[in-house]
């Protein structure tokens, strides 16, 4: 399968050496660490719309699993060209070049293109900053900038980023249809889909390390979302668990997730990858549950104090 790269030589002839550093910095807008940071901040800060923020978090994790599986299904290499050789740069910026402007692994479709599409368009849909049109224009500009940086650096063909954006948009359309059908369960559906996509990625990638780590993370995040909901239901008098189907389902989900993570972190501790997957799952559960539980405790505290203030 030829994906073409004819125009790259002409671009490399006119591009200055410092362009590789600039493009490398731009491409960080689509790196997992940066996307995870902004989605995490949005989740912790979204006290009034946390269910939608949890759905965005689930979409991000599901997107990571989706791109992991697709790369292994197609198994197409990256271009064998670079914009600037590291040795041609000053020694002071060579570490920055290696950290920001290089890539390994399979190239089709582009993970940066798919993930920026999933995350930035999801945030544009669910955030309340500015107008909807402004949010979508910003998302489109960020996705375009990251895609151009990947092609400009020589780590992807143009068709790779186009396919990444296309798959990301198709994924979002299907996801939003499901979320809009069950608007009160967006967090559960988003994080539940993340578990399903992670399991598929493990199967299609022949247990690639990234897929295994994503499986543990998604299981933990799903359990972390269910635990506060279970606690709130019991506190509101919707129990006992054995007489309430929704609470029973949440309890089973939490127990299954906890058992899975316990197996990964204890029984398989001699296997570093499985142990790391379990540890990431526990961390994800704590990350997802903590702000919900804190906000619930704060509301209860304020509710108890309100009568005394009125006297």
Short mmCIF file of C-alpha atoms in Angstrom, two decimals:
data_model
loop_
_atom_site.label_atom_id
_atom_site.label_comp_id
_atom_site.label_asym_id
_atom_site.label_seq_id
_atom_site.Cartn_x
_atom_site.Cartn_y
_atom_site.Cartn_z
CA UNK A 1 0.00 0.00 0.00
CA UNK A 2 1.61 3.26 -1.15
CA UNK A 3 0.63 6.32 0.87
CA UNK A 4 2.69 8.93 -1.02
CA UNK A 5 5.23 11.48 0.18
CA UNK A 6 6.20 13.31 -2.99
CA UNK A 7 5.78 16.88 -1.71
CA UNK A 8 7.89 16.36 1.44
CA UNK A 9 11.26 16.83 -0.27
CA UNK A 10 10.22 20.24 -1.58
CA UNK A 11 9.06 21.28 1.88
CA UNK A 12 12.29 20.06 3.47
CA UNK A 13 14.32 22.15 1.01
CA UNK A 14 12.66 25.43 2.04
CA UNK A 15 12.01 24.74 5.74
CA UNK A 16 14.61 26.25 8.11
CA UNK A 17 16.25 23.99 10.68
CA UNK A 18 14.46 25.68 13.57
CA UNK A 19 11.12 24.66 12.03
CA UNK A 20 11.60 21.15 13.40
CA UNK A 21 11.64 22.52 16.95
CA UNK A 22 8.53 24.62 16.34
CA UNK A 23 6.66 21.71 14.78
CA UNK A 24 7.82 19.45 17.60
CA UNK A 25 6.32 21.81 20.17
CA UNK A 26 3.06 22.07 18.23
CA UNK A 27 2.77 18.30 18.02
CA UNK A 28 2.78 18.15 21.84
CA UNK A 29 -0.79 19.49 21.69
CA UNK A 30 -1.73 16.01 20.53
CA UNK A 31 0.49 13.99 22.85
CA UNK A 32 -1.18 11.68 25.37
CA UNK A 33 0.31 13.50 28.36
CA UNK A 34 -1.12 16.86 27.26
CA UNK A 35 -4.54 15.52 26.27
CA UNK A 36 -4.75 13.59 29.53
CA UNK A 37 -3.85 16.74 31.46
CA UNK A 38 -6.57 18.92 29.96
CA UNK A 39 -9.23 16.20 30.17
CA UNK A 40 -8.27 15.50 33.79
CA UNK A 41 -8.49 19.19 34.69
CA UNK A 42 -11.85 19.46 32.93
CA UNK A 43 -13.13 16.40 34.80
CA UNK A 44 -12.07 17.62 38.23
CA UNK A 45 -13.41 21.12 37.57
CA UNK A 46 -16.75 20.08 36.09
CA UNK A 47 -18.76 19.92 39.31
CA UNK A 48 -22.06 20.79 37.60
CA UNK A 49 -21.53 18.66 34.46
CA UNK A 50 -19.36 15.86 35.76
CA UNK A 51 -21.35 13.16 33.97
CA UNK A 52 -20.50 14.72 30.61
CA UNK A 53 -16.87 15.21 31.66
CA UNK A 54 -16.71 11.53 32.60
CA UNK A 55 -18.02 10.69 29.13
CA UNK A 56 -15.20 12.76 27.59
CA UNK A 57 -12.72 10.93 29.81
CA UNK A 58 -14.14 7.61 28.66
CA UNK A 59 -13.99 8.75 25.03
CA UNK A 60 -10.31 9.61 25.42
CA UNK A 61 -9.41 6.22 26.90
CA UNK A 62 -11.54 4.43 24.32
CA UNK A 63 -9.84 6.43 21.57
CA UNK A 64 -6.43 5.36 22.80
CA UNK A 65 -7.51 1.73 22.69
CA UNK A 66 -9.06 2.22 19.26
CA UNK A 67 -5.88 3.63 17.74
CA UNK A 68 -3.78 0.92 19.41
CA UNK A 69 -5.92 -1.78 17.84
CA UNK A 70 -6.09 -0.15 14.41
CA UNK A 71 -2.34 0.35 14.16
CA UNK A 72 -1.79 -3.35 14.76
CA UNK A 73 -4.54 -4.36 12.35
CA UNK A 74 -3.03 -2.35 9.47
CA UNK A 75 0.62 -2.65 10.61
CA UNK A 76 1.82 -0.03 8.12
CA UNK A 77 5.23 1.59 8.66
CA UNK A 78 6.02 5.27 9.12
CA UNK A 79 7.88 7.29 6.46
CA UNK A 80 11.62 6.72 6.33
CA UNK A 81 12.38 10.44 6.13
CA UNK A 82 12.89 13.20 8.65
CA UNK A 83 12.61 16.95 8.31
CA UNK A 84 16.02 17.62 9.88
CA UNK A 85 18.65 15.16 11.06
CA UNK A 86 19.32 15.51 14.78
CA UNK A 87 23.05 15.94 14.13
CA UNK A 88 22.37 19.06 12.06
CA UNK A 89 20.85 20.84 15.07
CA UNK A 90 22.74 22.59 17.87
CA UNK A 91 23.60 20.22 20.71
CA UNK A 92 21.42 22.22 23.11
CA UNK A 93 18.20 21.45 21.22
CA UNK A 94 18.94 17.87 20.21
CA UNK A 95 17.30 16.39 23.35
CA UNK A 96 14.21 18.53 22.70
CA UNK A 97 14.17 17.28 19.10
CA UNK A 98 14.31 13.66 20.20
CA UNK A 99 11.56 14.20 22.76
CA UNK A 100 9.13 16.12 20.56
CA UNK A 101 9.85 15.49 16.89
CA UNK A 102 10.46 11.75 16.61
CA UNK A 103 8.14 8.75 16.64
CA UNK A 104 8.30 4.96 16.56
CA UNK A 105 5.86 2.13 15.88
CA UNK A 106 3.26 1.79 13.16
CA UNK A 107 2.08 4.86 11.27
CA UNK A 108 -1.47 4.24 9.99
CA UNK A 109 -3.74 5.80 11.05
CA UNK A 110 -2.21 8.73 12.93
CA UNK A 111 -2.77 8.47 16.66
CA UNK A 112 -2.22 12.20 17.17
CA UNK A 113 -4.85 13.00 14.52
CA UNK A 114 -7.40 10.59 15.95
CA UNK A 115 -6.85 11.57 19.58
CA UNK A 116 -6.89 15.34 19.01
CA UNK A 117 -10.13 14.91 17.07
CA UNK A 118 -11.74 12.85 19.83
CA UNK A 119 -10.60 15.05 22.72
CA UNK A 120 -10.86 18.57 21.30
CA UNK A 121 -14.17 18.01 19.50
CA UNK A 122 -15.62 16.33 22.61
CA UNK A 123 -14.56 19.28 24.75
CA UNK A 124 -16.06 21.66 22.19
CA UNK A 125 -19.34 19.77 22.42
CA UNK A 126 -19.60 19.57 26.20
CA UNK A 127 -17.72 22.56 27.62
CA UNK A 128 -19.55 25.82 28.32
CA UNK A 129 -16.64 28.23 27.66
CA UNK A 130 -17.45 30.80 24.97
CA UNK A 131 -19.97 30.06 22.24
CA UNK A 132 -20.43 26.70 20.58
CA UNK A 133 -19.15 28.10 17.29
CA UNK A 134 -16.01 29.49 18.96
CA UNK A 135 -15.31 26.18 20.66
CA UNK A 136 -15.63 24.21 17.42
CA UNK A 137 -13.45 26.66 15.49
CA UNK A 138 -10.79 26.37 18.20
CA UNK A 139 -11.00 22.58 18.12
CA UNK A 140 -10.69 22.56 14.31
CA UNK A 141 -7.65 24.85 14.46
CA UNK A 142 -5.92 22.68 17.08
CA UNK A 143 -6.60 19.45 15.17
CA UNK A 144 -5.35 21.00 11.93
CA UNK A 145 -2.18 22.34 13.57
CA UNK A 146 -1.32 18.98 15.12
CA UNK A 147 -2.01 17.10 11.87
CA UNK A 148 0.19 19.46 9.85
CA UNK A 149 2.95 19.16 12.44
CA UNK A 150 2.93 15.35 12.14
CA UNK A 151 3.19 15.47 8.36
CA UNK A 152 5.72 18.31 8.43
CA UNK A 153 7.98 16.42 10.80
CA UNK A 154 7.97 13.46 8.45
CA UNK A 155 6.55 10.98 10.98
CA UNK A 156 3.30 10.50 9.02
CA UNK A 157 2.02 10.53 5.48
CA UNK A 158 -0.84 12.89 4.70
CA UNK A 159 -3.25 9.98 4.32
CA UNK A 160 -2.37 8.85 7.86
CA UNK A 161 -3.63 12.04 9.47
CA UNK A 162 -6.66 12.27 7.18
CA UNK A 163 -7.62 8.72 8.15
CA UNK A 164 -7.02 9.51 11.83
CA UNK A 165 -9.37 12.50 11.72
CA UNK A 166 -11.96 10.52 9.76
CA UNK A 167 -11.94 7.61 12.20
CA UNK A 168 -12.08 10.00 15.15
CA UNK A 169 -15.12 11.82 13.76
CA UNK A 170 -16.90 8.54 12.94
CA UNK A 171 -16.19 7.30 16.45
CA UNK A 172 -17.62 10.49 17.97
CA UNK A 173 -20.79 10.35 15.86
CA UNK A 174 -21.53 6.82 17.02
CA UNK A 175 -20.61 7.65 20.62
CA UNK A 176 -22.78 10.78 20.77
CA UNK A 177 -25.77 8.93 19.37
CA UNK A 178 -25.47 6.44 22.18
CA UNK A 179 -24.92 9.12 24.83
CA UNK A 180 -27.86 11.20 23.60
CA UNK A 181 -30.08 8.15 23.78
CA UNK A 182 -29.27 7.72 27.47
CA UNK A 183 -28.46 11.27 28.66
CA UNK A 184 -28.55 10.37 32.37
CA UNK A 185 -25.93 7.62 31.97
CA UNK A 186 -23.29 9.35 29.89
CA UNK A 187 -20.46 8.73 32.36
CA UNK A 188 -21.29 5.06 32.75
CA UNK A 189 -21.61 4.52 28.99
CA UNK A 190 -18.44 6.45 28.12
CA UNK A 191 -16.28 4.67 30.66
CA UNK A 192 -17.95 1.33 29.95
CA UNK A 193 -17.14 1.66 26.26
CA UNK A 194 -13.55 2.39 27.23
CA UNK A 195 -13.37 -1.05 28.88
CA UNK A 196 -14.86 -2.71 25.80
CA UNK A 197 -12.49 -0.99 23.37
CA UNK A 198 -9.52 -1.82 25.60
CA UNK A 199 -10.47 -5.51 25.61
CA UNK A 200 -10.76 -5.46 21.81
CA UNK A 201 -7.38 -3.74 21.54
CA UNK A 202 -5.77 -6.46 23.69
CA UNK A 203 -7.19 -9.12 21.36
CA UNK A 204 -6.36 -7.41 18.06
CA UNK A 205 -2.86 -6.34 19.10
CA UNK A 206 -1.88 -9.73 20.53
CA UNK A 207 -1.66 -8.27 24.04
CA UNK A 208 0.44 -5.24 23.12
CA UNK A 209 1.79 -3.62 26.32
CA UNK A 210 -0.07 -0.37 25.65
CA UNK A 211 -3.34 -2.26 25.23
CA UNK A 212 -2.82 -4.20 28.46
CA UNK A 213 -2.11 -0.99 30.38
CA UNK A 214 -5.18 0.65 28.87
CA UNK A 215 -7.32 -2.31 29.93
CA UNK A 216 -6.33 -1.92 33.57
CA UNK A 217 -6.77 1.85 33.39
CA UNK A 218 -10.24 1.64 31.85
CA UNK A 219 -11.43 -0.99 34.35
CA UNK A 220 -10.25 1.17 37.23
CA UNK A 221 -11.83 4.33 35.81
CA UNK A 222 -15.15 2.53 35.31
CA UNK A 223 -15.10 1.20 38.86
CA UNK A 224 -14.14 4.61 40.21
CA UNK A 225 -17.20 6.12 38.53
CA UNK A 226 -19.59 3.42 39.79
CA UNK A 227 -18.45 3.50 43.42
CA UNK A 228 -19.66 7.06 44.26
CA UNK A 229 -22.93 6.41 42.41
CA UNK A 230 -23.44 3.29 44.51
CA UNK A 231 -22.67 5.20 47.70
CA UNK A 232 -25.06 8.03 46.77
CA UNK A 233 -27.82 5.57 45.99
CA UNK A 234 -27.48 3.85 49.34
CA UNK A 235 -27.31 7.17 51.18
CA UNK A 236 -30.44 8.40 49.42
CA UNK A 237 -32.35 5.34 50.62
CA UNK A 238 -32.62 3.62 47.26
CA UNK A 239 -31.41 0.35 48.77
CA UNK A 240 -30.87 -2.21 50.09
CA UNK A 241 -28.85 -3.46 47.18
CA UNK A 242 -30.69 -6.77 46.90
CA UNK A 243 -34.02 -5.02 46.25
CA UNK A 244 -32.76 -2.42 43.74
CA UNK A 245 -31.71 -3.55 40.28
CA UNK A 246 -29.69 -0.37 39.47
CA UNK A 247 -27.79 -0.58 42.76
CA UNK A 248 -27.26 -4.31 42.33
CA UNK A 249 -25.84 -3.75 38.84
CA UNK A 250 -23.46 -1.05 40.13
CA UNK A 251 -22.38 -3.27 43.02
CA UNK A 252 -21.63 -6.16 40.67
CA UNK A 253 -19.68 -3.85 38.36
CA UNK A 254 -17.58 -2.52 41.25
CA UNK A 255 -16.91 -6.01 42.61
CA UNK A 256 -15.91 -7.40 39.21
CA UNK A 257 -13.60 -4.46 38.56
CA UNK A 258 -12.05 -4.70 42.01
CA UNK A 259 -11.51 -8.44 41.56
CA UNK A 260 -9.87 -7.90 38.17
CA UNK A 261 -7.50 -5.27 39.53
CA UNK A 262 -6.70 -7.43 42.55
CA UNK A 263 -5.73 -10.29 40.26
CA UNK A 264 -3.53 -8.04 38.15
CA UNK A 265 -1.73 -6.47 41.11
CA UNK A 266 -1.32 -9.49 43.39
CA UNK A 267 -1.50 -12.87 41.70
CA UNK A 268 0.39 -11.65 38.63
CA UNK A 269 2.79 -9.40 40.51
CA UNK A 270 5.83 -11.29 39.09
CA UNK A 271 4.66 -10.10 35.65
CA UNK A 272 5.60 -6.41 35.58
CA UNK A 273 3.24 -5.51 32.74
CA UNK A 274 0.16 -7.01 34.37
CA UNK A 275 1.11 -5.58 37.73
CA UNK A 276 1.56 -2.14 36.19
CA UNK A 277 -1.85 -2.47 34.54
CA UNK A 278 -3.42 -3.20 37.91
CA UNK A 279 -1.62 -0.32 39.59
CA UNK A 280 -2.77 2.06 36.86
CA UNK A 281 -6.31 0.79 37.35
CA UNK A 282 -6.23 1.51 41.07
CA UNK A 283 -4.84 4.98 40.39
CA UNK A 284 -7.52 5.62 37.75
CA UNK A 285 -10.25 4.51 40.16
CA UNK A 286 -8.99 6.91 42.81
CA UNK A 287 -8.67 9.74 40.29
CA UNK A 288 -12.24 9.30 39.03
CA UNK A 289 -13.89 8.71 42.40
CA UNK A 290 -12.10 11.33 44.51
CA UNK A 291 -13.69 14.55 43.17
CA UNK A 292 -17.18 13.00 43.15
CA UNK A 293 -16.89 11.79 46.73
CA UNK A 294 -15.36 15.08 47.87
CA UNK A 295 -18.11 17.13 46.24
CA UNK A 296 -20.78 14.86 47.76
CA UNK A 297 -19.23 15.19 51.24
CA UNK A 298 -19.01 18.96 50.83
CA UNK A 299 -22.68 19.19 49.86
CA UNK A 300 -23.69 17.09 52.87
CA UNK A 301 -21.60 19.26 55.18
CA UNK A 302 -23.16 22.46 53.84
CA UNK A 303 -26.62 20.94 54.11
CA UNK A 304 -26.04 20.07 57.78
CA UNK A 305 -24.74 23.55 58.53
CA UNK A 306 -27.55 25.44 56.80
CA UNK A 307 -30.14 25.08 59.63
CA UNK A 308 -27.73 26.51 62.21
CA UNK A 309 -26.99 29.46 59.96
CA UNK A 310 -30.67 30.30 59.66
CA UNK A 311 -31.23 30.44 63.43
#
